[in-house]
Amino acid sequence: MHFQTAYLKLTLFYVAIVMAISLIFSVVIYKISSVEINRGLGNQTSALRQMPLSSNPFVDELERIRQSQLEESNDRIAINLIYFNLMIFILSSVGSYFFAQWTLHPIEESMKAQNRFTADASHELRTPLTAIKIETEVSLRDKNLNLAEAKKLLQSNLEEVDKLEHLSSALLKLAKLEEYVKTDFKKVSLDEVVEESFEKIKKLADKKSITLIYHPERPAINNRRPAKLFVSGDQQSLVELIIILLDNAVKYSPDHSKVAVDIKKSDKHVELEVSDHGIGIKESDLPYIFNRFYRADISRCKQKVEGYGLGLSIAKRIVELHSGTISAQSKAGHGSQFTVKFDSV
Ligand code: ADP
């Protein structure tokens, strides 16, 4: 409804511009035409006046005819111009409406997405807040609350606050990435990026006894040491990207399994693959996993896996900033593979 009014307003604005131009041209055309016709007929009369045989009454009669012809022509031009402007009005109204739709449609879509995002974010923020509120209220009403119970409550509240902190930092990261401009891009070694990410994720992997595998050594070609693989980018963001993929791989994999990172180089690209042998992703979920707040049905997973469905959308944004592509292949129950493709430098 809000946008319908905007469509109409913009249509009116376009029509007003077109009609203003058309009317100005019509007035100019009308003036020029009547001056030209008047001049043509006037020339004829003065030519006749100069003829020796012409009698005055004849010329006067001609002058009268000339005057009525001039008025008739002016009226005809005016009517034609009115018809012309009516036609322009109808055509420009239809055209302007479509043009206004074409102009406003992307804005409408992005506003809808923004509203959806705000609604989802508010919902996610409200859940832990409600939990904190209810637990605190119930405990405050309990007159026999002892120290152990109070500590339990504080512990539970702390967990909810941790979740809130996690969510707000993810939201902040997304907002910052939206604003990010690629001015500080440098030549970054992908090997270093993976090594740094491994160091940061190791603790989490160790908790589940998951083995992280990465073979940075590439075979030597013609006795030459293989070149390191570089991309142009922001090292910290790239580390963040690999951490998101590794974090998911660890989160959605069973204990004692393996998570591997592989880097391949083709003609102009560098491909980075993160693969696991975890719960996998259903085919019906695959197209949506990069959407903000999308979480696939994880009922197949034994333990509850925490998350907000923001990791992969942050990953996608980082890849887009580096002019790369990210895709996922997976088979439910057999594991997943995420492939990131960059231009090599
Ligand atoms: P979350 O915080 O839920 O992990 P993400 O945006 O990182 O959010 O991932 C979106 C969804 O994609 C997850 O909820 C999960 O269902 C699915 N997913 C992502 N990575 C994997 C993976 N390696 N294995 C299985 N499922 C995955």
CSV table of C-alpha atoms and ligand atoms in Angstrom, one decimal:
chain,number,residue,atom,x,y,z
A,1,MET,CA,0.0,0.0,0.0
A,2,HIS,CA,2.8,2.3,1.0
A,3,PHE,CA,4.6,1.6,-2.3
A,4,GLN,CA,1.4,1.8,-4.3
A,5,THR,CA,1.2,5.5,-3.3
A,6,ALA,CA,4.9,6.0,-4.2
A,7,TYR,CA,4.2,4.4,-7.6
A,8,LEU,CA,1.3,6.8,-8.2
A,9,LYS,CA,3.3,9.8,-7.0
A,10,LEU,CA,6.3,9.0,-9.2
A,11,THR,CA,3.9,8.3,-12.2
A,12,LEU,CA,2.3,11.7,-11.7
A,13,PHE,CA,5.7,13.3,-11.5
A,14,TYR,CA,6.9,11.7,-14.7
A,15,VAL,CA,3.6,12.6,-16.5
A,16,ALA,CA,3.9,16.2,-15.3
A,17,ILE,CA,7.4,16.5,-16.7
A,18,VAL,CA,6.4,14.9,-20.1
A,19,MET,CA,3.2,17.1,-20.3
A,20,ALA,CA,5.2,20.3,-19.4
A,21,ILE,CA,7.6,19.6,-22.2
A,22,SER,CA,4.9,18.7,-24.6
A,23,LEU,CA,2.8,21.8,-23.8
A,24,ILE,CA,5.8,24.1,-24.1
A,25,PHE,CA,6.6,22.6,-27.5
A,26,SER,CA,2.9,22.8,-28.6
A,27,VAL,CA,2.8,26.6,-27.7
A,28,VAL,CA,6.0,27.2,-29.6
A,29,ILE,CA,4.7,25.2,-32.6
A,30,TYR,CA,1.4,27.0,-32.5
A,31,LYS,CA,3.1,30.4,-32.4
A,32,ILE,CA,5.6,29.6,-35.2
A,33,SER,CA,2.9,28.1,-37.4
A,34,SER,CA,0.5,31.0,-37.1
A,35,VAL,CA,3.3,33.6,-37.7
A,36,GLU,CA,4.4,31.6,-40.8
A,37,ILE,CA,0.9,31.3,-42.2
A,38,ASN,CA,0.2,35.0,-41.5
A,39,ARG,CA,3.4,35.9,-43.2
A,40,GLY,CA,2.7,33.7,-46.3
A,41,LEU,CA,-0.9,35.1,-46.7
A,42,GLY,CA,0.4,38.7,-46.0
A,43,ASN,CA,2.9,38.3,-48.8
A,44,GLN,CA,0.2,37.3,-51.2
A,45,THR,CA,-1.9,40.3,-50.3
A,46,SER,CA,0.9,42.8,-50.7
A,47,ALA,CA,1.9,41.2,-54.0
A,48,LEU,CA,-1.7,41.8,-55.2
A,49,ARG,CA,-1.8,45.4,-53.9
A,50,GLN,CA,1.3,46.1,-56.1
A,51,MET,CA,-0.4,44.9,-59.3
A,52,PRO,CA,-1.6,47.8,-61.4
A,53,LEU,CA,-4.9,46.0,-62.3
A,54,SER,CA,-5.9,45.2,-58.9
A,55,SER,CA,-8.8,47.2,-57.6
A,56,ASN,CA,-9.0,48.1,-54.0
A,57,PRO,CA,-12.3,46.2,-53.2
A,58,PHE,CA,-10.8,43.0,-54.6
A,59,VAL,CA,-7.8,43.4,-52.3
A,60,ASP,CA,-10.0,44.2,-49.4
A,61,GLU,CA,-12.1,41.1,-50.0
A,62,LEU,CA,-8.8,39.1,-50.2
A,63,GLU,CA,-7.7,40.6,-46.9
A,64,ARG,CA,-11.0,39.5,-45.3
A,65,ILE,CA,-10.6,35.9,-46.7
A,66,ARG,CA,-7.0,36.0,-45.6
A,67,GLN,CA,-8.1,36.9,-42.1
A,68,SER,CA,-10.7,34.1,-41.9
A,69,GLN,CA,-8.2,31.6,-43.4
A,70,LEU,CA,-5.7,32.6,-40.8
A,71,GLU,CA,-8.2,32.1,-38.0
A,72,GLU,CA,-9.4,28.8,-39.4
A,73,SER,CA,-5.8,27.5,-39.8
A,74,ASN,CA,-5.0,28.6,-36.2
A,75,ASP,CA,-8.1,26.8,-34.9
A,76,ARG,CA,-7.1,23.7,-36.8
A,77,ILE,CA,-3.5,23.8,-35.5
A,78,ALA,CA,-4.8,24.3,-32.0
A,79,ILE,CA,-7.3,21.4,-32.2
A,80,ASN,CA,-4.6,19.1,-33.7
A,81,LEU,CA,-2.2,20.1,-30.9
A,82,ILE,CA,-4.9,19.4,-28.3
A,83,TYR,CA,-5.4,15.9,-29.8
A,84,PHE,CA,-1.7,15.4,-29.9
A,85,ASN,CA,-1.3,16.4,-26.2
A,86,LEU,CA,-4.2,14.2,-25.2
A,87,MET,CA,-2.4,11.3,-27.0
A,88,ILE,CA,0.8,12.2,-25.2
A,89,PHE,CA,-1.0,12.3,-21.9
A,90,ILE,CA,-2.5,8.8,-22.3
A,91,LEU,CA,0.7,7.3,-23.6
A,92,SER,CA,2.9,9.0,-21.0
A,93,SER,CA,0.5,7.9,-18.2
A,94,VAL,CA,0.8,4.3,-19.2
A,95,GLY,CA,4.6,4.5,-19.9
A,96,SER,CA,5.2,6.5,-16.7
A,97,TYR,CA,3.4,3.9,-14.6
A,98,PHE,CA,5.6,1.1,-16.0
A,99,PHE,CA,8.7,3.2,-15.7
A,100,ALA,CA,7.9,4.1,-12.1
A,101,GLN,CA,7.4,0.4,-11.3
A,102,TRP,CA,10.7,-0.4,-13.0
A,103,THR,CA,12.4,2.4,-11.0
A,104,LEU,CA,10.9,1.5,-7.6
A,105,HIS,CA,10.7,-2.3,-7.8
A,106,PRO,CA,14.4,-2.9,-6.7
A,107,ILE,CA,13.9,-0.4,-3.8
A,108,GLU,CA,10.7,-2.1,-2.8
A,109,GLU,CA,12.5,-5.5,-2.8
A,110,SER,CA,15.4,-4.3,-0.8
A,111,MET,CA,13.0,-2.6,1.7
A,112,LYS,CA,11.1,-5.9,2.1
A,113,ALA,CA,14.4,-7.8,2.6
A,114,GLN,CA,15.4,-5.2,5.2
A,115,ASN,CA,12.1,-5.5,7.0
A,116,ARG,CA,12.3,-9.3,7.0
A,117,PHE,CA,15.8,-9.0,8.4
A,118,THR,CA,14.8,-6.6,11.1
A,119,ALA,CA,11.9,-8.9,12.1
A,120,ASP,CA,14.1,-12.0,12.2
A,121,ALA,CA,16.8,-10.2,14.2
A,122,SER,CA,14.2,-8.9,16.7
A,123,HIS,CA,12.8,-12.3,17.0
A,124,GLU,CA,16.2,-13.9,17.7
A,125,LEU,CA,17.0,-11.1,20.2
A,126,ARG,CA,13.8,-11.5,22.0
A,127,THR,CA,14.1,-15.2,22.6
A,128,PRO,CA,17.0,-15.1,25.1
A,129,LEU,CA,15.7,-11.9,26.6
A,130,THR,CA,12.3,-13.5,27.4
A,131,ALA,CA,14.2,-16.5,28.9
A,132,ILE,CA,16.2,-14.2,31.1
A,133,LYS,CA,13.1,-12.3,32.1
A,134,ILE,CA,11.0,-15.3,33.0
A,135,GLU,CA,13.7,-17.1,34.9
A,136,THR,CA,14.5,-14.0,36.9
A,137,GLU,CA,10.9,-13.2,37.7
A,138,VAL,CA,10.2,-16.8,38.8
A,139,SER,CA,13.3,-16.8,41.1
A,140,LEU,CA,12.4,-13.4,42.6
A,141,ARG,CA,9.0,-14.6,43.5
A,142,ASP,CA,10.5,-17.7,45.2
A,143,LYS,CA,10.9,-16.7,48.9
A,144,ASN,CA,12.9,-19.8,49.7
A,145,LEU,CA,15.5,-19.3,46.9
A,146,ASN,CA,18.8,-20.5,48.2
A,147,LEU,CA,22.4,-19.6,47.1
A,148,ALA,CA,22.8,-22.7,44.9
A,149,GLU,CA,19.6,-22.0,43.0
A,150,ALA,CA,20.5,-18.4,42.7
A,151,LYS,CA,23.9,-19.4,41.2
A,152,LYS,CA,22.2,-21.8,38.8
A,153,LEU,CA,19.9,-18.9,37.7
A,154,LEU,CA,22.9,-16.6,37.2
A,155,GLN,CA,24.7,-19.3,35.2
A,156,SER,CA,21.7,-19.8,33.0
A,157,ASN,CA,21.3,-16.1,32.5
A,158,LEU,CA,25.0,-15.8,31.6
A,159,GLU,CA,24.5,-18.4,28.9
A,160,GLU,CA,21.6,-16.4,27.4
A,161,VAL,CA,23.7,-13.2,27.6
A,162,ASP,CA,26.5,-15.1,25.7
A,163,LYS,CA,24.0,-16.0,23.0
A,164,LEU,CA,22.9,-12.4,22.8
A,165,GLU,CA,26.5,-11.2,22.5
A,166,HIS,CA,27.2,-13.8,19.8
A,167,LEU,CA,24.1,-12.7,17.9
A,168,SER,CA,24.9,-9.0,18.2
A,169,SER,CA,28.5,-9.4,17.1
A,170,ALA,CA,27.3,-11.4,14.0
A,171,LEU,CA,24.8,-8.7,13.2
A,172,LEU,CA,27.5,-6.0,13.6
A,173,LYS,CA,29.8,-8.0,11.4
A,174,LEU,CA,27.1,-8.2,8.7
A,175,ALA,CA,26.5,-4.5,8.9
A,176,LYS,CA,30.2,-3.7,8.7
A,177,LEU,CA,30.6,-6.0,5.7
A,178,GLU,CA,27.8,-4.2,3.9
A,179,GLU,CA,29.7,-0.9,4.3
A,180,TYR,CA,33.1,-2.4,3.5
A,181,VAL,CA,35.0,-0.8,0.6
A,182,LYS,CA,37.8,-2.7,-1.1
A,183,THR,CA,40.5,-0.1,-0.5
A,184,ASP,CA,42.9,-2.1,1.7
A,185,PHE,CA,43.2,-5.2,-0.4
A,186,LYS,CA,46.6,-6.8,-0.4
A,187,LYS,CA,48.3,-9.9,-1.8
A,188,VAL,CA,47.3,-12.6,0.7
A,189,SER,CA,48.7,-16.1,0.9
A,190,LEU,CA,45.9,-18.6,1.2
A,191,ASP,CA,48.2,-21.1,3.0
A,192,GLU,CA,48.8,-18.6,5.7
A,193,VAL,CA,45.0,-17.9,5.9
A,194,VAL,CA,44.2,-21.6,6.4
A,195,GLU,CA,47.0,-22.1,8.9
A,196,GLU,CA,45.8,-19.1,11.0
A,197,SER,CA,42.2,-20.4,10.8
A,198,PHE,CA,43.3,-23.9,11.9
A,199,GLU,CA,45.0,-22.4,15.0
A,200,LYS,CA,41.8,-20.6,16.0
A,201,ILE,CA,39.4,-23.5,15.4
A,202,LYS,CA,41.7,-26.2,16.9
A,203,LYS,CA,40.3,-26.0,20.4
A,204,LEU,CA,36.8,-26.6,19.2
A,205,ALA,CA,37.9,-29.5,17.0
A,206,ASP,CA,39.8,-31.0,19.9
A,207,LYS,CA,36.7,-31.0,22.1
A,208,LYS,CA,35.1,-33.4,19.6
A,209,SER,CA,38.3,-35.2,18.8
A,210,ILE,CA,37.9,-34.1,15.2
A,211,THR,CA,41.1,-34.2,13.0
A,212,LEU,CA,41.8,-31.2,10.9
A,213,ILE,CA,43.6,-32.1,7.6
A,214,TYR,CA,45.5,-29.7,5.4
A,215,HIS,CA,48.3,-30.5,3.0
A,216,PRO,CA,49.9,-27.2,2.0
A,217,GLU,CA,52.8,-28.9,0.2
A,218,ARG,CA,52.0,-29.1,-3.5
A,219,PRO,CA,54.1,-31.4,-5.7
A,220,ALA,CA,57.1,-29.8,-7.3
A,221,ILE,CA,56.9,-29.4,-11.1
A,222,ASN,CA,60.1,-29.9,-13.1
A,223,ASN,CA,62.2,-29.7,-9.9
A,224,ARG,CA,60.8,-26.2,-9.3
A,225,ARG,CA,59.3,-25.4,-5.9
A,226,PRO,CA,55.6,-24.9,-6.3
A,227,ALA,CA,54.5,-21.3,-6.1
A,228,LYS,CA,52.5,-20.2,-3.1
A,229,LEU,CA,48.9,-19.4,-3.8
A,230,PHE,CA,47.9,-15.8,-3.5
A,231,VAL,CA,44.6,-13.9,-3.8
A,232,SER,CA,44.0,-10.2,-3.5
A,233,GLY,CA,42.0,-9.5,-0.4
A,234,ASP,CA,41.8,-8.7,3.3
A,235,GLN,CA,43.5,-11.3,5.4
A,236,GLN,CA,41.4,-10.9,8.5
A,237,SER,CA,38.1,-11.3,6.5
A,238,LEU,CA,39.5,-14.3,4.7
A,239,VAL,CA,40.5,-15.9,8.0
A,240,GLU,CA,36.9,-15.2,9.2
A,241,LEU,CA,35.5,-16.9,6.1
A,242,ILE,CA,37.5,-20.1,6.6
A,243,ILE,CA,36.7,-20.1,10.3
A,244,ILE,CA,33.0,-20.0,9.5
A,245,LEU,CA,33.3,-22.9,7.2
A,246,LEU,CA,35.5,-24.9,9.6
A,247,ASP,CA,33.3,-24.0,12.5
A,248,ASN,CA,30.2,-25.4,10.7
A,249,ALA,CA,32.1,-28.5,9.5
A,250,VAL,CA,33.1,-29.2,13.2
A,251,LYS,CA,29.6,-28.3,14.6
A,252,TYR,CA,27.8,-30.6,12.2
A,253,SER,CA,30.2,-33.5,12.3
A,254,PRO,CA,30.2,-36.5,14.7
A,255,ASP,CA,33.0,-36.9,17.2
A,256,HIS,CA,36.3,-38.5,15.9
A,257,SER,CA,35.6,-37.6,12.3
A,258,LYS,CA,37.8,-35.7,9.9
A,259,VAL,CA,37.5,-32.2,8.4
A,260,ALA,CA,39.7,-31.4,5.5
A,261,VAL,CA,40.8,-28.2,3.6
A,262,ASP,CA,42.1,-28.4,0.1
A,263,ILE,CA,43.4,-25.7,-2.2
A,264,LYS,CA,43.6,-26.2,-5.9
A,265,LYS,CA,44.8,-23.9,-8.7
A,266,SER,CA,43.4,-23.8,-12.1
A,267,ASP,CA,44.3,-21.5,-15.0
A,268,LYS,CA,43.1,-18.2,-13.5
A,269,HIS,CA,41.4,-19.3,-10.3
A,270,VAL,CA,42.2,-20.7,-6.9
A,271,GLU,CA,39.7,-23.1,-5.4
A,272,LEU,CA,39.4,-23.7,-1.7
A,273,GLU,CA,37.4,-26.7,-0.4
A,274,VAL,CA,36.3,-27.4,3.1
A,275,SER,CA,34.8,-30.9,3.4
A,276,ASP,CA,33.4,-32.9,6.3
A,277,HIS,CA,31.8,-36.3,6.9
A,278,GLY,CA,29.0,-34.9,9.1
A,279,ILE,CA,25.2,-34.9,9.0
A,280,GLY,CA,25.1,-33.3,5.5
A,281,ILE,CA,22.4,-30.9,4.2
A,282,LYS,CA,19.1,-32.0,2.6
A,283,GLU,CA,18.8,-31.2,-1.1
A,284,SER,CA,15.7,-29.1,-0.3
A,285,ASP,CA,17.7,-26.9,2.1
A,286,LEU,CA,20.8,-26.4,-0.1
A,287,PRO,CA,19.4,-23.4,-2.1
A,288,TYR,CA,18.7,-21.5,1.1
A,289,ILE,CA,21.6,-22.1,3.5
A,290,PHE,CA,23.3,-18.8,2.4
A,291,ASN,CA,20.2,-16.8,3.3
A,292,ARG,CA,20.3,-14.8,6.5
A,293,PHE,CA,18.8,-16.6,9.5
A,294,TYR,CA,18.2,-19.7,7.5
A,295,ARG,CA,18.8,-22.9,9.6
A,296,ALA,CA,18.2,-26.3,8.0
A,297,ASP,CA,16.2,-28.9,9.9
A,298,ILE,CA,18.8,-30.4,12.3
A,299,SER,CA,16.5,-32.9,14.0
A,300,ARG,CA,18.7,-35.6,12.6
A,301,CYS,CA,21.5,-34.3,14.8
A,302,LYS,CA,21.8,-36.0,18.2
A,303,GLN,CA,22.8,-32.9,20.1
A,304,LYS,CA,21.2,-29.4,19.8
A,305,VAL,CA,23.5,-27.3,17.6
A,306,GLU,CA,23.6,-23.6,18.5
A,307,GLY,CA,23.5,-21.0,15.8
A,308,TYR,CA,21.5,-18.2,14.3
A,309,GLY,CA,21.8,-19.0,10.6
A,310,LEU,CA,24.1,-16.0,10.0
A,311,GLY,CA,27.5,-17.7,9.5
A,312,LEU,CA,27.1,-18.6,5.9
A,313,SER,CA,25.5,-15.3,4.9
A,314,ILE,CA,28.6,-13.5,6.4
A,315,ALA,CA,30.8,-16.0,4.5
A,316,LYS,CA,28.9,-15.3,1.3
A,317,ARG,CA,29.3,-11.5,1.8
A,318,ILE,CA,33.1,-11.9,2.4
A,319,VAL,CA,33.4,-14.0,-0.8
A,320,GLU,CA,31.4,-11.4,-2.8
A,321,LEU,CA,33.7,-8.6,-1.6
A,322,HIS,CA,36.6,-10.6,-3.0
A,323,SER,CA,34.8,-11.1,-6.3
A,324,GLY,CA,34.6,-14.8,-5.7
A,325,THR,CA,31.9,-17.4,-5.6
A,326,ILE,CA,30.9,-19.9,-3.0
A,327,SER,CA,28.9,-23.1,-3.4
A,328,ALA,CA,27.9,-26.1,-1.4
A,329,GLN,CA,27.6,-29.7,-2.3
A,330,SER,CA,26.1,-32.2,0.1
A,331,LYS,CA,24.4,-35.4,0.7
A,332,ALA,CA,22.3,-35.8,3.8
A,333,GLY,CA,24.0,-38.2,6.1
A,334,HIS,CA,27.2,-38.3,4.1
A,335,GLY,CA,28.9,-34.9,4.7
A,336,SER,CA,29.2,-31.6,3.0
A,337,GLN,CA,31.7,-29.8,0.8
A,338,PHE,CA,31.9,-26.0,0.5
A,339,THR,CA,33.9,-24.6,-2.5
A,340,VAL,CA,35.1,-21.1,-2.6
A,341,LYS,CA,36.6,-19.8,-5.9
A,342,PHE,CA,38.8,-16.7,-6.2
A,343,ASP,CA,40.7,-15.1,-9.0
A,344,SER,CA,44.4,-15.9,-8.4
A,345,VAL,CA,47.1,-13.1,-8.5
B,1,ADP,P1,24.4,-21.7,11.8
B,1,ADP,O1,24.7,-20.7,12.8
B,1,ADP,O2,23.0,-22.3,11.9
B,1,ADP,O3,25.4,-22.8,11.6
B,1,ADP,P2,25.0,-20.9,9.1
B,1,ADP,O4,24.6,-19.8,8.3
B,1,ADP,O5,26.5,-21.1,9.3
B,1,ADP,O6,24.2,-20.9,10.4
B,1,ADP,O7,24.5,-22.2,8.4
B,1,ADP,C1,23.2,-22.3,7.9
B,1,ADP,C2,22.7,-23.7,7.9
B,1,ADP,O8,23.4,-24.5,7.0
B,1,ADP,C3,22.9,-24.4,9.3
B,1,ADP,O9,21.9,-24.2,10.2
B,1,ADP,C4,23.0,-25.9,8.9
B,1,ADP,O10,21.7,-26.5,8.8
B,1,ADP,C5,23.6,-25.8,7.4
B,1,ADP,N1,25.0,-26.2,7.4
B,1,ADP,C6,26.0,-25.3,7.2
B,1,ADP,N2,27.2,-25.9,7.1
B,1,ADP,C7,27.0,-27.2,7.3
B,1,ADP,C8,27.8,-28.4,7.3
B,1,ADP,N3,29.1,-28.3,7.2
B,1,ADP,N4,27.2,-29.6,7.5
B,1,ADP,C9,25.8,-29.7,7.7
B,1,ADP,N5,25.0,-28.6,7.6
B,1,ADP,C10,25.6,-27.4,7.5
